[in-house]
Amino acid sequence: MKLIFLGPPGAGKGTQATGVSSHLRVPHISTGDMFRSAIKNQTPTGLEAKRYMDAGQLVPDSVVIAMVEERLAMEDCANGYLLDGFPRTVEQAEALEKIAAPDAVIDIEVPDEKLLDRLTGRRVCTKCSGTFHISKLADEKLCPVCGGELYQRDDDKPATISNRLNVYHAQTAPLIGYYAGLGRLKRIDGDDRPEDVFHKILSSLE
Ligand code: AP5
Ligand code: MG
């Protein structure tokens, strides 16, 4: 199964990808996570990506497409993939059609007014990469799963979040029409409990 998770920042793509990728036995490939890891390792790609990410802008198509093409050529993608955060422009979607066209595209939909709270309250574990919301944490700094230290993403500040939402509506939302036109789009109401969103995603794929 070759699957894409589309949806605005904070829709729950990363949260849902963990369970769905293990259920489908395909690797979870998040371009945002790949860039954050490249930044941590100070690679040339990471250094280039950082200035765009900090501003809430998209990293140039040529950089992202080359990175994804290389990743999809790896052995663990032989049975498919779950792409989270790619494609984000029509140019990226057209490139993916030539590399390994997706079977289905899940659009996780959440109203903008809910996204700001989800993103400003998000905390991520430095050790296991688990994602949480402060409203569900007993201790804002301690991972409830592995005990690792929690941090706030640099781009989860209100000013950057507002740029990311604008960029999503201008450059990524047109992909909803693009994939609907190809007959591969499945729309999911993401404004629901995480476990219910998970079941809706799996049912849509049956
Ligand atoms: P990326 O890391 O992909 O960020 P994003 O798309 O902005 O999405 P997020 O990771 O912020 O949200 P999510 O949908 O994964 O939500 P999550 O599950 O964490 O990209 C970062 C940057 O990298 C981009 O801005 C860009 O610069 C660059 N980049 C990446 N890919 C690129 C590309 N293809 N082209 C160009 N540039 C690219 O959940 C969020 C919060 O909500 C958490 O607190 C969570 O606990 C909570 N939550 C989740 N589900 C629910 C629920 N059902 N109910 C209540 N709360 C929930
Ligand atoms: Mg994510």
PDB file of N, CA and C in Angstrom, residues 106 188-193 195-205:
ATOM      1  N   ILE A 106      -5.127  10.256   2.167  1.00  0.00           N
ATOM      2  CA  ILE A 106      -6.024  10.541   3.285  1.00  0.00           C
ATOM      3  C   ILE A 106      -5.865  12.013   3.658  1.00  0.00           C
ATOM      4  N   ILE A 188     -11.205  12.670   5.822  1.00  0.00           N
ATOM      5  CA  ILE A 188     -11.472  12.178   7.173  1.00  0.00           C
ATOM      6  C   ILE A 188     -11.646  13.376   8.110  1.00  0.00           C
ATOM      7  N   ASP A 189     -12.695  13.336   8.936  1.00  0.00           N
ATOM      8  CA  ASP A 189     -12.875  14.391   9.937  1.00  0.00           C
ATOM      9  C   ASP A 189     -11.894  14.109  11.078  1.00  0.00           C
ATOM     10  N   GLY A 190     -10.858  14.959  11.184  1.00  0.00           N
ATOM     11  CA  GLY A 190      -9.818  14.754  12.196  1.00  0.00           C
ATOM     12  C   GLY A 190     -10.122  15.426  13.519  1.00  0.00           C
ATOM     13  N   ASP A 191     -11.283  16.101  13.602  1.00  0.00           N
ATOM     14  CA  ASP A 191     -11.668  16.792  14.830  1.00  0.00           C
ATOM     15  C   ASP A 191     -12.461  15.829  15.698  1.00  0.00           C
ATOM     16  N   ASP A 192     -11.797  14.804  16.156  1.00  0.00           N
ATOM     17  CA  ASP A 192     -12.432  13.704  16.866  1.00  0.00           C
ATOM     18  C   ASP A 192     -11.366  13.068  17.759  1.00  0.00           C
ATOM     19  N   ARG A 193     -11.745  12.123  18.611  1.00  0.00           N
ATOM     20  CA  ARG A 193     -10.743  11.499  19.480  1.00  0.00           C
ATOM     21  C   ARG A 193      -9.730  10.742  18.617  1.00  0.00           C
ATOM     22  N   GLU A 195      -8.324   7.884  18.766  1.00  0.00           N
ATOM     23  CA  GLU A 195      -8.629   6.474  18.463  1.00  0.00           C
ATOM     24  C   GLU A 195      -9.757   6.367  17.431  1.00  0.00           C
ATOM     25  N   ASP A 196     -10.691   7.351  17.433  1.00  0.00           N
ATOM     26  CA  ASP A 196     -11.780   7.326  16.447  1.00  0.00           C
ATOM     27  C   ASP A 196     -11.262   7.727  15.063  1.00  0.00           C
ATOM     28  N   VAL A 197     -10.330   8.682  15.038  1.00  0.00           N
ATOM     29  CA  VAL A 197      -9.734   9.078  13.755  1.00  0.00           C
ATOM     30  C   VAL A 197      -9.010   7.866  13.154  1.00  0.00           C
ATOM     31  N   PHE A 198      -8.296   7.146  13.999  1.00  0.00           N
ATOM     32  CA  PHE A 198      -7.562   5.952  13.551  1.00  0.00           C
ATOM     33  C   PHE A 198      -8.517   4.950  12.881  1.00  0.00           C
ATOM     34  N   HIS A 199      -9.655   4.663  13.536  1.00  0.00           N
ATOM     35  CA  HIS A 199     -10.597   3.688  12.961  1.00  0.00           C
ATOM     36  C   HIS A 199     -11.214   4.197  11.668  1.00  0.00           C
ATOM     37  N   LYS A 200     -11.456   5.511  11.603  1.00  0.00           N
ATOM     38  CA  LYS A 200     -12.036   6.061  10.362  1.00  0.00           C
ATOM     39  C   LYS A 200     -11.042   5.921   9.214  1.00  0.00           C
ATOM     40  N   ILE A 201      -9.755   6.115   9.513  1.00  0.00           N
ATOM     41  CA  ILE A 201      -8.739   5.986   8.453  1.00  0.00           C
ATOM     42  C   ILE A 201      -8.713   4.538   7.940  1.00  0.00           C
ATOM     43  N   LEU A 202      -8.669   3.581   8.874  1.00  0.00           N
ATOM     44  CA  LEU A 202      -8.602   2.177   8.437  1.00  0.00           C
ATOM     45  C   LEU A 202      -9.861   1.784   7.656  1.00  0.00           C
ATOM     46  N   SER A 203     -11.036   2.233   8.117  1.00  0.00           N
ATOM     47  CA  SER A 203     -12.283   1.883   7.392  1.00  0.00           C
ATOM     48  C   SER A 203     -12.259   2.470   5.992  1.00  0.00           C
ATOM     49  N   SER A 204     -11.698   3.676   5.842  1.00  0.00           N
ATOM     50  CA  SER A 204     -11.707   4.310   4.516  1.00  0.00           C
ATOM     51  C   SER A 204     -10.833   3.542   3.532  1.00  0.00           C
ATOM     52  N   LEU A 205      -9.914   2.730   4.066  1.00  0.00           N
ATOM     53  CA  LEU A 205      -8.992   1.994   3.181  1.00  0.00           C
ATOM     54  C   LEU A 205      -9.502   0.603   2.817  1.00  0.00           C
TER      55      LEU A 205
END
